mmCIF file of N, CA and C in Angstrom:
data_model
loop_
_atom_site.group_PDB
_atom_site.id
_atom_site.type_symbol
_atom_site.label_atom_id
_atom_site.label_comp_id
_atom_site.label_asym_id
_atom_site.label_seq_id
_atom_site.Cartn_x
_atom_site.Cartn_y
_atom_site.Cartn_z
ATOM 1 N N MET G 362 -24.529 -21.031 2.116
ATOM 2 C CA MET G 362 -23.830 -19.888 1.556
ATOM 3 C C MET G 362 -23.485 -18.921 2.685
ATOM 4 N N SER G 363 -22.252 -18.454 2.706
ATOM 5 C CA SER G 363 -21.876 -17.469 3.713
ATOM 6 C C SER G 363 -22.195 -16.067 3.192
ATOM 7 N N ILE G 364 -22.536 -15.199 4.122
ATOM 8 C CA ILE G 364 -22.872 -13.813 3.814
ATOM 9 C C ILE G 364 -21.982 -12.932 4.665
ATOM 10 N N ALA G 365 -21.358 -11.934 4.047
ATOM 11 C CA ALA G 365 -20.520 -10.988 4.775
ATOM 12 C C ALA G 365 -21.194 -9.629 4.802
ATOM 13 N N PHE G 366 -21.214 -9.032 5.967
ATOM 14 C CA PHE G 366 -21.751 -7.688 6.157
ATOM 15 C C PHE G 366 -20.547 -6.757 6.239
ATOM 16 N N ILE G 367 -20.472 -5.807 5.318
ATOM 17 C CA ILE G 367 -19.273 -5.008 5.088
ATOM 18 C C ILE G 367 -19.458 -3.562 5.524
ATOM 19 N N ASP G 368 -18.428 -3.023 6.186
ATOM 20 C CA ASP G 368 -18.348 -1.603 6.517
ATOM 21 C C ASP G 368 -17.045 -1.103 5.892
ATOM 22 N N PRO G 369 -17.113 -0.526 4.682
ATOM 23 C CA PRO G 369 -15.882 -0.100 4.019
ATOM 24 C C PRO G 369 -15.516 1.331 4.387
ATOM 25 N N ASP G 370 -14.532 1.517 5.267
ATOM 26 C CA ASP G 370 -14.135 2.890 5.548
ATOM 27 C C ASP G 370 -12.971 3.266 4.644
ATOM 28 N N ASP G 371 -12.357 4.414 4.887
ATOM 29 C CA ASP G 371 -11.327 4.878 3.964
ATOM 30 C C ASP G 371 -9.990 4.159 4.110
ATOM 31 N N SER G 372 -9.774 3.451 5.225
ATOM 32 C CA SER G 372 -8.492 2.767 5.428
ATOM 33 C C SER G 372 -8.585 1.251 5.503
ATOM 34 N N TYR G 373 -9.727 0.737 5.978
ATOM 35 C CA TYR G 373 -9.858 -0.695 6.220
ATOM 36 C C TYR G 373 -11.125 -1.260 5.598
ATOM 37 N N PHE G 374 -11.060 -2.544 5.301
ATOM 38 C CA PHE G 374 -12.209 -3.344 4.887
ATOM 39 C C PHE G 374 -12.630 -4.096 6.143
ATOM 40 N N TYR G 375 -13.826 -3.807 6.668
ATOM 41 C CA TYR G 375 -14.353 -4.480 7.853
ATOM 42 C C TYR G 375 -15.487 -5.400 7.438
ATOM 43 N N ALA G 376 -15.520 -6.596 7.994
ATOM 44 C CA ALA G 376 -16.597 -7.520 7.660
ATOM 45 C C ALA G 376 -16.889 -8.450 8.823
ATOM 46 N N ALA G 377 -18.152 -8.828 8.928
ATOM 47 C CA ALA G 377 -18.585 -9.909 9.813
ATOM 48 C C ALA G 377 -19.182 -10.965 8.899
ATOM 49 N N VAL G 378 -18.681 -12.191 9.000
ATOM 50 C CA VAL G 378 -19.106 -13.270 8.102
ATOM 51 C C VAL G 378 -20.000 -14.235 8.862
ATOM 52 N N PHE G 379 -21.171 -14.494 8.278
ATOM 53 C CA PHE G 379 -22.156 -15.400 8.871
ATOM 54 C C PHE G 379 -22.348 -16.601 7.967
ATOM 55 N N LEU G 380 -22.528 -17.755 8.586
ATOM 56 C CA LEU G 380 -22.863 -18.981 7.863
ATOM 57 C C LEU G 380 -24.053 -19.600 8.571
ATOM 58 N N ASN G 381 -25.122 -19.850 7.827
ATOM 59 C CA ASN G 381 -26.361 -20.386 8.409
ATOM 60 C C ASN G 381 -26.870 -19.533 9.564
ATOM 61 N N GLY G 382 -26.710 -18.217 9.447
ATOM 62 C CA GLY G 382 -27.211 -17.298 10.466
ATOM 63 C C GLY G 382 -26.315 -17.112 11.670
ATOM 64 N N ASN G 383 -25.162 -17.798 11.712
ATOM 65 C CA ASN G 383 -24.247 -17.679 12.851
ATOM 66 C C ASN G 383 -22.966 -16.961 12.450
ATOM 67 N N LEU G 384 -22.522 -16.060 13.312
ATOM 68 C CA LEU G 384 -21.267 -15.354 13.098
ATOM 69 C C LEU G 384 -20.115 -16.347 13.170
ATOM 70 N N ILE G 385 -19.302 -16.411 12.118
ATOM 71 C CA ILE G 385 -18.192 -17.361 12.135
ATOM 72 C C ILE G 385 -16.826 -16.685 12.179
ATOM 73 N N LYS G 386 -16.741 -15.441 11.690
ATOM 74 C CA LYS G 386 -15.463 -14.733 11.756
ATOM 75 C C LYS G 386 -15.665 -13.266 11.429
ATOM 76 N N TRP G 387 -14.656 -12.484 11.740
ATOM 77 C CA TRP G 387 -14.631 -11.089 11.326
ATOM 78 C C TRP G 387 -13.360 -10.877 10.520
ATOM 79 N N ILE G 388 -13.384 -9.844 9.701
ATOM 80 C CA ILE G 388 -12.231 -9.522 8.858
ATOM 81 C C ILE G 388 -11.902 -8.047 9.043
ATOM 82 N N VAL G 389 -10.650 -7.760 9.289
ATOM 83 C CA VAL G 389 -10.129 -6.393 9.251
ATOM 84 C C VAL G 389 -8.916 -6.460 8.344
ATOM 85 N N GLU G 390 -9.015 -5.804 7.218
ATOM 86 C CA GLU G 390 -7.943 -5.882 6.229
ATOM 87 C C GLU G 390 -7.636 -4.468 5.738
ATOM 88 N N PRO G 391 -6.387 -4.003 5.872
ATOM 89 C CA PRO G 391 -6.057 -2.701 5.287
ATOM 90 C C PRO G 391 -6.275 -2.771 3.774
ATOM 91 N N TRP G 392 -6.861 -1.717 3.210
ATOM 92 C CA TRP G 392 -7.172 -1.750 1.781
ATOM 93 C C TRP G 392 -5.968 -2.030 0.895
ATOM 94 N N PRO G 393 -4.793 -1.502 1.188
ATOM 95 C CA PRO G 393 -3.684 -1.796 0.271
ATOM 96 C C PRO G 393 -3.371 -3.287 0.154
ATOM 97 N N SER G 394 -3.672 -4.073 1.185
ATOM 98 C CA SER G 394 -3.359 -5.502 1.115
ATOM 99 C C SER G 394 -4.584 -6.369 0.829
ATOM 100 N N PHE G 395 -5.728 -5.739 0.575
ATOM 101 C CA PHE G 395 -6.961 -6.468 0.274
ATOM 102 C C PHE G 395 -6.847 -7.130 -1.096
ATOM 103 N N THR G 396 -7.228 -8.403 -1.172
ATOM 104 C CA THR G 396 -7.237 -9.122 -2.451
ATOM 105 C C THR G 396 -8.497 -9.985 -2.518
ATOM 106 N N ALA G 397 -8.681 -10.642 -3.622
ATOM 107 C CA ALA G 397 -9.815 -11.552 -3.774
ATOM 108 C C ALA G 397 -9.752 -12.671 -2.741
ATOM 109 N N GLU G 398 -8.546 -13.010 -2.277
ATOM 110 C CA GLU G 398 -8.384 -14.046 -1.250
ATOM 111 C C GLU G 398 -9.115 -13.666 0.033
ATOM 112 N N THR G 399 -9.177 -12.364 0.314
ATOM 113 C CA THR G 399 -9.809 -11.884 1.543
ATOM 114 C C THR G 399 -11.254 -12.348 1.638
ATOM 115 N N ILE G 400 -11.946 -12.374 0.514
ATOM 116 C CA ILE G 400 -13.363 -12.730 0.530
ATOM 117 C C ILE G 400 -13.640 -14.066 -0.156
ATOM 118 N N LYS G 401 -12.605 -14.851 -0.337
ATOM 119 C CA LYS G 401 -12.777 -16.167 -0.965
ATOM 120 C C LYS G 401 -13.765 -17.002 -0.149
ATOM 121 N N GLY G 402 -14.706 -17.628 -0.821
ATOM 122 C CA GLY G 402 -15.677 -18.483 -0.157
ATOM 123 C C GLY G 402 -16.915 -17.760 0.349
ATOM 124 N N ILE G 403 -16.936 -16.449 0.238
ATOM 125 C CA ILE G 403 -18.116 -15.691 0.671
ATOM 126 C C ILE G 403 -19.053 -15.566 -0.517
ATOM 127 N N GLY G 404 -20.306 -15.980 -0.332
ATOM 128 C CA GLY G 404 -21.248 -16.017 -1.442
ATOM 129 C C GLY G 404 -21.957 -14.713 -1.735
ATOM 130 N N TYR G 405 -22.072 -13.844 -0.728
ATOM 131 C CA TYR G 405 -22.836 -12.620 -0.924
ATOM 132 C C TYR G 405 -22.334 -11.562 0.044
ATOM 133 N N LEU G 406 -22.246 -10.316 -0.429
ATOM 134 C CA LEU G 406 -21.832 -9.193 0.410
ATOM 135 C C LEU G 406 -22.990 -8.222 0.593
ATOM 136 N N ILE G 407 -23.167 -7.735 1.796
ATOM 137 C CA ILE G 407 -24.117 -6.660 2.063
ATOM 138 C C ILE G 407 -23.273 -5.500 2.579
ATOM 139 N N ILE G 408 -23.170 -4.467 1.772
ATOM 140 C CA ILE G 408 -22.228 -3.373 2.009
ATOM 141 C C ILE G 408 -22.947 -2.142 2.536
ATOM 142 N N GLU G 409 -22.411 -1.581 3.617
ATOM 143 C CA GLU G 409 -22.973 -0.356 4.177
ATOM 144 C C GLU G 409 -22.691 0.805 3.229
ATOM 145 N N LYS G 410 -23.759 1.560 2.888
ATOM 146 C CA LYS G 410 -23.621 2.732 2.025
ATOM 147 C C LYS G 410 -23.068 3.901 2.832
ATOM 148 N N LEU G 411 -22.624 4.893 2.118
ATOM 149 C CA LEU G 411 -22.139 6.107 2.755
ATOM 150 C C LEU G 411 -23.292 6.861 3.393
ATOM 151 N N ASP G 412 -23.050 7.385 4.581
ATOM 152 C CA ASP G 412 -24.084 8.209 5.200
ATOM 153 C C ASP G 412 -23.816 9.677 4.886
ATOM 154 N N ALA G 413 -24.689 10.548 5.337
ATOM 155 C CA ALA G 413 -24.584 11.977 5.029
ATOM 156 C C ALA G 413 -23.269 12.565 5.532
ATOM 157 N N ARG G 414 -22.783 12.101 6.679
ATOM 158 C CA ARG G 414 -21.549 12.632 7.254
ATOM 159 C C ARG G 414 -20.367 12.364 6.312
ATOM 160 N N THR G 415 -20.285 11.179 5.767
ATOM 161 C CA THR G 415 -19.185 10.829 4.872
ATOM 162 C C THR G 415 -19.305 11.584 3.558
ATOM 163 N N LYS G 416 -20.522 11.800 3.096
ATOM 164 C CA LYS G 416 -20.720 12.490 1.824
ATOM 165 C C LYS G 416 -20.186 13.917 1.870
ATOM 166 N N ARG G 417 -20.045 14.479 3.076
ATOM 167 C CA ARG G 417 -19.494 15.825 3.191
ATOM 168 C C ARG G 417 -17.987 15.845 2.963
ATOM 169 N N HIS G 418 -17.379 14.692 2.919
ATOM 170 C CA HIS G 418 -15.939 14.584 2.712
ATOM 171 C C HIS G 418 -15.696 13.882 1.384
ATOM 172 N N PRO G 419 -15.655 14.655 0.278
ATOM 173 C CA PRO G 419 -15.579 14.049 -1.056
ATOM 174 C C PRO G 419 -14.402 13.091 -1.245
ATOM 175 N N MET G 420 -13.245 13.376 -0.642
ATOM 176 C CA MET G 420 -12.093 12.507 -0.830
ATOM 177 C C MET G 420 -12.356 11.120 -0.236
ATOM 178 N N ILE G 421 -12.936 11.078 0.954
ATOM 179 C CA ILE G 421 -13.266 9.800 1.580
ATOM 180 C C ILE G 421 -14.335 9.090 0.760
ATOM 181 N N LYS G 422 -15.338 9.847 0.324
ATOM 182 C CA LYS G 422 -16.417 9.271 -0.484
ATOM 183 C C LYS G 422 -15.849 8.621 -1.743
ATOM 184 N N ASP G 423 -14.947 9.313 -2.436
ATOM 185 C CA ASP G 423 -14.344 8.764 -3.650
ATOM 186 C C ASP G 423 -13.558 7.492 -3.361
ATOM 187 N N LYS G 424 -12.789 7.494 -2.259
ATOM 188 C CA LYS G 424 -12.005 6.309 -1.892
ATOM 189 C C LYS G 424 -12.917 5.108 -1.668
ATOM 190 N N ILE G 425 -13.987 5.325 -0.910
ATOM 191 C CA ILE G 425 -14.889 4.223 -0.584
ATOM 192 C C ILE G 425 -15.612 3.737 -1.832
ATOM 193 N N GLU G 426 -16.066 4.660 -2.674
ATOM 194 C CA GLU G 426 -16.743 4.252 -3.905
ATOM 195 C C GLU G 426 -15.797 3.477 -4.822
ATOM 196 N N ASN G 427 -14.516 3.865 -4.851
ATOM 197 C CA ASN G 427 -13.528 3.120 -5.641
ATOM 198 C C ASN G 427 -13.364 1.707 -5.092
ATOM 199 N N ARG G 428 -13.433 1.564 -3.798
ATOM 200 C CA ARG G 428 -13.268 0.242 -3.186
ATOM 201 C C ARG G 428 -14.482 -0.638 -3.448
ATOM 202 N N ILE G 429 -15.656 -0.031 -3.446
ATOM 203 C CA ILE G 429 -16.858 -0.802 -3.790
ATOM 204 C C ILE G 429 -16.784 -1.223 -5.262
ATOM 205 N N ALA G 430 -16.288 -0.336 -6.119
ATOM 206 C CA ALA G 430 -16.118 -0.679 -7.537
ATOM 207 C C ALA G 430 -15.140 -1.847 -7.683
ATOM 208 N N PHE G 431 -14.086 -1.874 -6.856
ATOM 209 C CA PHE G 431 -13.132 -2.980 -6.875
ATOM 210 C C PHE G 431 -13.832 -4.282 -6.510
ATOM 211 N N LEU G 432 -14.676 -4.251 -5.480
ATOM 212 C CA LEU G 432 -15.418 -5.449 -5.088
ATOM 213 C C LEU G 432 -16.308 -5.925 -6.226
ATOM 214 N N MET G 433 -16.915 -4.972 -6.944
ATOM 215 C CA MET G 433 -17.779 -5.328 -8.072
ATOM 216 C C MET G 433 -16.970 -6.050 -9.157
ATOM 217 N N LYS G 434 -15.739 -5.588 -9.385
ATOM 218 C CA LYS G 434 -14.894 -6.201 -10.417
ATOM 219 C C LYS G 434 -14.550 -7.647 -10.070
ATOM 220 N N LEU G 435 -14.574 -7.971 -8.788
ATOM 221 C CA LEU G 435 -14.280 -9.342 -8.382
ATOM 222 C C LEU G 435 -15.434 -10.291 -8.719
ATOM 223 N N GLY G 436 -16.570 -9.728 -9.126
ATOM 224 C CA GLY G 436 -17.703 -10.546 -9.529
ATOM 225 C C GLY G 436 -18.528 -11.088 -8.375
ATOM 226 N N VAL G 437 -18.359 -10.516 -7.204
ATOM 227 C CA VAL G 437 -19.117 -10.959 -6.037
ATOM 228 C C VAL G 437 -20.513 -10.348 -6.086
ATOM 229 N N ARG G 438 -21.498 -11.151 -5.746
ATOM 230 C CA ARG G 438 -22.868 -10.626 -5.661
ATOM 231 C C ARG G 438 -22.986 -9.797 -4.388
ATOM 232 N N PHE G 439 -23.677 -8.652 -4.482
ATOM 233 C CA PHE G 439 -23.801 -7.794 -3.317
ATOM 234 C C PHE G 439 -25.006 -6.878 -3.438
ATOM 235 N N THR G 440 -25.350 -6.269 -2.328
ATOM 236 C CA THR G 440 -26.310 -5.184 -2.289
ATOM 237 C C THR G 440 -25.782 -4.179 -1.277
ATOM 238 N N THR G 441 -26.366 -2.993 -1.257
ATOM 239 C CA THR G 441 -25.925 -1.972 -0.310
ATOM 240 C C THR G 441 -27.095 -1.532 0.570
ATOM 241 N N VAL G 442 -26.766 -1.100 1.780
ATOM 242 C CA VAL G 442 -27.770 -0.603 2.723
ATOM 243 C C VAL G 442 -27.208 0.617 3.445
ATOM 244 N N PHE G 443 -28.095 1.543 3.802
ATOM 245 C CA PHE G 443 -27.708 2.658 4.660
ATOM 246 C C PHE G 443 -27.719 2.168 6.102
ATOM 247 N N PRO G 444 -26.873 2.737 6.968
ATOM 248 C CA PRO G 444 -26.892 2.330 8.381
ATOM 249 C C PRO G 444 -28.288 2.408 8.996
ATOM 250 N N SER G 445 -29.065 3.411 8.618
ATOM 251 C CA SER G 445 -30.409 3.573 9.198
ATOM 252 C C SER G 445 -31.335 2.418 8.829
ATOM 253 N N GLU G 446 -31.004 1.675 7.769
ATOM 254 C CA GLU G 446 -31.839 0.554 7.359
ATOM 255 C C GLU G 446 -31.693 -0.646 8.278
ATOM 256 N N TYR G 447 -30.608 -0.707 9.040
ATOM 257 C CA TYR G 447 -30.484 -1.818 9.972
ATOM 258 C C TYR G 447 -30.448 -1.384 11.430
ATOM 259 N N LYS G 448 -30.052 -0.149 11.715
ATOM 260 C CA LYS G 448 -30.015 0.251 13.120
ATOM 261 C C LYS G 448 -30.951 1.411 13.431
ATOM 262 N N GLY G 449 -31.680 1.893 12.435
ATOM 263 C CA GLY G 449 -32.567 3.023 12.663
ATOM 264 C C GLY G 449 -31.757 4.263 13.012
ATOM 265 N N SER G 450 -32.276 5.070 13.919
ATOM 266 C CA SER G 450 -31.580 6.298 14.310
ATOM 267 C C SER G 450 -30.868 6.144 15.655
ATOM 268 N N VAL G 451 -30.725 4.924 16.108
ATOM 269 C CA VAL G 451 -30.088 4.641 17.390
ATOM 270 C C VAL G 451 -28.589 4.955 17.306
ATOM 271 N N PRO G 452 -28.029 5.649 18.301
ATOM 272 C CA PRO G 452 -26.577 5.890 18.290
ATOM 273 C C PRO G 452 -25.799 4.574 18.315
ATOM 274 N N LYS G 453 -24.599 4.616 17.728
ATOM 275 C CA LYS G 453 -23.775 3.402 17.609
ATOM 276 C C LYS G 453 -23.593 2.668 18.926
ATOM 277 N N HIS G 454 -23.210 3.392 19.973
ATOM 278 C CA HIS G 454 -22.894 2.718 21.239
ATOM 279 C C HIS G 454 -24.104 1.992 21.818
ATOM 280 N N ILE G 455 -25.306 2.532 21.616
ATOM 281 C CA ILE G 455 -26.518 1.864 22.099
ATOM 282 C C ILE G 455 -26.835 0.661 21.222
ATOM 283 N N PHE G 456 -26.686 0.827 19.907
ATOM 284 C CA PHE G 456 -26.916 -0.286 18.987
ATOM 285 C C PHE G 456 -25.988 -1.451 19.317
ATOM 286 N N HIS G 457 -24.731 -1.168 19.578
ATOM 287 C CA HIS G 457 -23.766 -2.223 19.896
ATOM 288 C C HIS G 457 -24.120 -2.942 21.194
ATOM 289 N N LYS G 458 -24.610 -2.198 22.190
ATOM 290 C CA LYS G 458 -25.057 -2.837 23.445
ATOM 291 C C LYS G 458 -26.241 -3.757 23.178
ATOM 292 N N ARG G 459 -27.152 -3.308 22.331
ATOM 293 C CA ARG G 459 -28.312 -4.143 21.985
ATOM 294 C C ARG G 459 -27.876 -5.425 21.279
ATOM 295 N N VAL G 460 -26.880 -5.305 20.410
ATOM 296 C CA VAL G 460 -26.367 -6.485 19.719
ATOM 297 C C VAL G 460 -25.870 -7.493 20.747
ATOM 298 N N LEU G 461 -25.061 -7.034 21.686
ATOM 299 C CA LEU G 461 -24.474 -7.935 22.677
ATOM 300 C C LEU G 461 -25.516 -8.509 23.624
ATOM 301 N N LEU G 462 -26.547 -7.718 23.951
ATOM 302 C CA LEU G 462 -27.557 -8.169 24.906
ATOM 303 C C LEU G 462 -28.674 -9.008 24.278
ATOM 304 N N ASN G 463 -29.055 -8.691 23.053
ATOM 305 C CA ASN G 463 -30.283 -9.251 22.479
ATOM 306 C C ASN G 463 -30.082 -10.275 21.374
ATOM 307 N N MET G 464 -28.857 -10.525 20.966
ATOM 308 C CA MET G 464 -28.667 -11.400 19.814
ATOM 309 C C MET G 464 -28.559 -12.868 20.214
ATOM 310 N N SER G 465 -28.621 -13.177 21.492
ATOM 311 C CA SER G 465 -28.490 -14.573 21.954
ATOM 312 C C SER G 465 -27.264 -15.230 21.321
ATOM 313 N N LEU G 466 -26.121 -14.619 21.530
ATOM 314 C CA LEU G 466 -24.879 -15.099 20.939
ATOM 315 C C LEU G 466 -24.497 -16.479 21.481
ATOM 316 N N THR G 467 -24.036 -17.337 20.601
ATOM 317 C CA THR G 467 -23.532 -18.644 21.030
ATOM 318 C C THR G 467 -22.160 -18.435 21.673
ATOM 319 N N ASP G 468 -21.670 -19.440 22.358
ATOM 320 C CA ASP G 468 -20.333 -19.346 22.950
ATOM 321 C C ASP G 468 -19.274 -19.108 21.872
ATOM 322 N N GLU G 469 -19.452 -19.751 20.725
ATOM 323 C CA GLU G 469 -18.506 -19.575 19.621
ATOM 324 C C GLU G 469 -18.527 -18.138 19.114
ATOM 325 N N GLU G 470 -19.729 -17.554 19.008
ATOM 326 C CA GLU G 470 -19.841 -16.170 18.545
ATOM 327 C C GLU G 470 -19.241 -15.211 19.569
ATOM 328 N N LYS G 471 -19.467 -15.461 20.843
ATOM 329 C CA LYS G 471 -18.869 -14.618 21.886
ATOM 330 C C LYS G 471 -17.348 -14.658 21.794
ATOM 331 N N GLU G 472 -16.808 -15.836 21.512
ATOM 332 C CA GLU G 472 -15.356 -15.975 21.350
ATOM 333 C C GLU G 472 -14.864 -15.160 20.154
ATOM 334 N N VAL G 473 -15.595 -15.230 19.030
ATOM 335 C CA VAL G 473 -15.230 -14.459 17.842
ATOM 336 C C VAL G 473 -15.212 -12.971 18.178
ATOM 337 N N ILE G 474 -16.257 -12.488 18.846
ATOM 338 C CA ILE G 474 -16.361 -11.063 19.196
ATOM 339 C C ILE G 474 -15.290 -10.656 20.203
ATOM 340 N N SER G 475 -14.986 -11.509 21.146
ATOM 341 C CA SER G 475 -14.001 -11.156 22.177
ATOM 342 C C SER G 475 -12.604 -10.931 21.594
ATOM 343 N N ASN G 476 -12.360 -11.452 20.410
ATOM 344 C CA ASN G 476 -11.043 -11.300 19.785
ATOM 345 C C ASN G 476 -10.934 -10.103 18.845
ATOM 346 N N ILE G 477 -11.961 -9.277 18.776
ATOM 347 C CA ILE G 477 -11.907 -8.086 17.921
ATOM 348 C C ILE G 477 -10.998 -7.052 18.588
ATOM 349 N N PRO G 478 -9.981 -6.554 17.880
ATOM 350 C CA PRO G 478 -9.130 -5.510 18.461
ATOM 351 C C PRO G 478 -9.959 -4.264 18.801
ATOM 352 N N GLU G 479 -9.682 -3.674 19.927
ATOM 353 C CA GLU G 479 -10.466 -2.530 20.420
ATOM 354 C C GLU G 479 -10.562 -1.404 19.391
ATOM 355 N N ARG G 480 -9.498 -1.115 18.696
ATOM 356 C CA ARG G 480 -9.526 0.020 17.761
ATOM 357 C C ARG G 480 -10.425 -0.235 16.550
ATOM 358 N N HIS G 481 -10.784 -1.483 16.296
ATOM 359 C CA HIS G 481 -11.662 -1.813 15.166
ATOM 360 C C HIS G 481 -13.053 -2.268 15.623
ATOM 361 N N ARG G 482 -13.274 -2.265 16.915
ATOM 362 C CA ARG G 482 -14.487 -2.831 17.495
ATOM 363 C C ARG G 482 -15.773 -2.182 16.969
ATOM 364 N N ALA G 483 -15.833 -0.865 16.918
ATOM 365 C CA ALA G 483 -17.070 -0.182 16.505
ATOM 366 C C ALA G 483 -17.476 -0.566 15.088
ATOM 367 N N ASP G 484 -16.516 -0.618 14.179
ATOM 368 C CA ASP G 484 -16.836 -0.948 12.791
ATOM 369 C C ASP G 484 -17.266 -2.410 12.648
ATOM 370 N N ILE G 485 -16.574 -3.306 13.329
ATOM 371 C CA ILE G 485 -16.945 -4.719 13.262
ATOM 372 C C ILE G 485 -18.314 -4.942 13.913
ATOM 373 N N MET G 486 -18.577 -4.261 15.036
ATOM 374 C CA MET G 486 -19.874 -4.431 15.698
ATOM 375 C C MET G 486 -21.014 -3.906 14.827
ATOM 376 N N ASP G 487 -20.776 -2.887 14.006
ATOM 377 C CA ASP G 487 -21.784 -2.468 13.031
ATOM 378 C C ASP G 487 -22.105 -3.628 12.094
ATOM 379 N N CYS G 488 -21.064 -4.292 11.616
ATOM 380 C CA CYS G 488 -21.252 -5.425 10.700
ATOM 381 C C CYS G 488 -21.988 -6.572 11.386
ATOM 382 N N VAL G 489 -21.605 -6.867 12.631
ATOM 383 C CA VAL G 489 -22.268 -7.941 13.384
ATOM 384 C C VAL G 489 -23.740 -7.585 13.599
ATOM 385 N N GLY G 490 -24.001 -6.333 13.955
ATOM 386 C CA GLY G 490 -25.386 -5.889 14.171
ATOM 387 C C GLY G 490 -26.214 -5.950 12.904
ATOM 388 N N ASN G 491 -25.627 -5.584 11.783
ATOM 389 C CA ASN G 491 -26.333 -5.669 10.506
ATOM 390 C C ASN G 491 -26.731 -7.115 10.251
ATOM 391 N N GLY G 492 -25.807 -8.042 10.534
ATOM 392 C CA GLY G 492 -26.125 -9.468 10.397
ATOM 393 C C GLY G 492 -27.215 -9.904 11.353
ATOM 394 N N GLY G 493 -27.163 -9.380 12.575
ATOM 395 C CA GLY G 493 -28.196 -9.714 13.563
ATOM 396 C C GLY G 493 -29.581 -9.287 13.122
ATOM 397 N N VAL G 494 -29.661 -8.103 12.528
ATOM 398 C CA VAL G 494 -30.952 -7.632 12.018
ATOM 399 C C VAL G 494 -31.375 -8.480 10.817
ATOM 400 N N TYR G 495 -30.447 -8.710 9.911
ATOM 401 C CA TYR G 495 -30.744 -9.481 8.706
ATOM 402 C C TYR G 495 -31.303 -10.862 9.052
ATOM 403 N N PHE G 496 -30.671 -11.530 10.008
ATOM 404 C CA PHE G 496 -31.107 -12.871 10.383
ATOM 405 C C PHE G 496 -32.173 -12.859 11.483
ATOM 406 N N LYS G 497 -32.745 -11.682 11.728
ATOM 407 C CA LYS G 497 -33.844 -11.503 12.692
ATOM 408 C C LYS G 497 -33.476 -12.012 14.080
ATOM 409 N N ARG G 498 -32.227 -11.772 14.473
ATOM 410 C CA ARG G 498 -31.778 -12.192 15.791
ATOM 411 C C ARG G 498 -31.819 -11.052 16.800
ATOM 412 N N LEU G 499 -32.272 -9.877 16.369
ATOM 413 C CA LEU G 499 -32.361 -8.738 17.292
ATOM 414 C C LEU G 499 -33.802 -8.355 17.581
ATOM 415 N N GLY G 500 -34.729 -9.187 17.183
ATOM 416 C CA GLY G 500 -36.138 -8.926 17.481
ATOM 417 C C GLY G 500 -36.772 -7.888 16.560
ATOM 418 N N LYS G 501 -36.076 -7.496 15.505
ATOM 419 C CA LYS G 501 -36.635 -6.543 14.547
ATOM 420 C C LYS G 501 -36.898 -7.281 13.244
ATOM 421 N N GLY G 502 -37.617 -6.630 12.357
ATOM 422 C CA GLY G 502 -37.788 -7.193 11.023
ATOM 423 C C GLY G 502 -36.495 -7.054 10.243
ATOM 424 N N ALA G 503 -36.341 -7.834 9.216
ATOM 425 C CA ALA G 503 -35.131 -7.759 8.405
ATOM 426 C C ALA G 503 -35.123 -6.493 7.597
ATOM 427 N N THR G 504 -33.950 -6.075 7.186
ATOM 428 C CA THR G 504 -33.803 -4.896 6.354
ATOM 429 C C THR G 504 -34.154 -5.244 4.922
ATOM 430 N N LYS G 505 -34.171 -4.246 4.068
ATOM 431 C CA LYS G 505 -34.466 -4.515 2.664
ATOM 432 C C LYS G 505 -33.429 -5.413 2.033
ATOM 433 N N CYS G 506 -32.257 -5.550 2.681
ATOM 434 C CA CYS G 506 -31.219 -6.398 2.114
ATOM 435 C C CYS G 506 -31.578 -7.865 2.195
ATOM 436 N N GLN G 507 -32.737 -8.183 2.750
ATOM 437 C CA GLN G 507 -33.161 -9.573 2.858
ATOM 438 C C GLN G 507 -33.419 -10.185 1.475
ATOM 439 N N ALA G 508 -33.659 -9.353 0.481
ATOM 440 C CA ALA G 508 -34.041 -9.861 -0.840
ATOM 441 C C ALA G 508 -32.831 -10.291 -1.660
ATOM 442 N N ILE G 509 -32.182 -11.366 -1.247
ATOM 443 C CA ILE G 509 -31.051 -11.859 -2.048
ATOM 444 C C ILE G 509 -31.370 -13.234 -2.586
#
């Protein structure tokens, strides 16, 4: 079963898709063109919850919650996690360096990551890191999202 780690921002659907614990692809899809086809074949979604910073912006919060509701309507199984549940209080740029240094990426995974457009890199790397923690590839225990 493939598992996608999702970072839903206000404009794009970001995902890192893992199969058998290995990163196989990333997805960047503008929300207006997002369809069920985007996540076809993915068995489970682990969606990043809104953090305190986003909650201060009600319009963004509403947009993201509407998008999560859309995913629910598609009938996909999912759970949600706060960023702190997979990266702790570590700043993004340090967490991303740890992902690249400590995840023992295969050549195929390095190729997948090398093709991420720079402007979407931070969001996709959050998803990749969440997967790394989930599959215990970063030397930490799994997050609560392990219970699927």
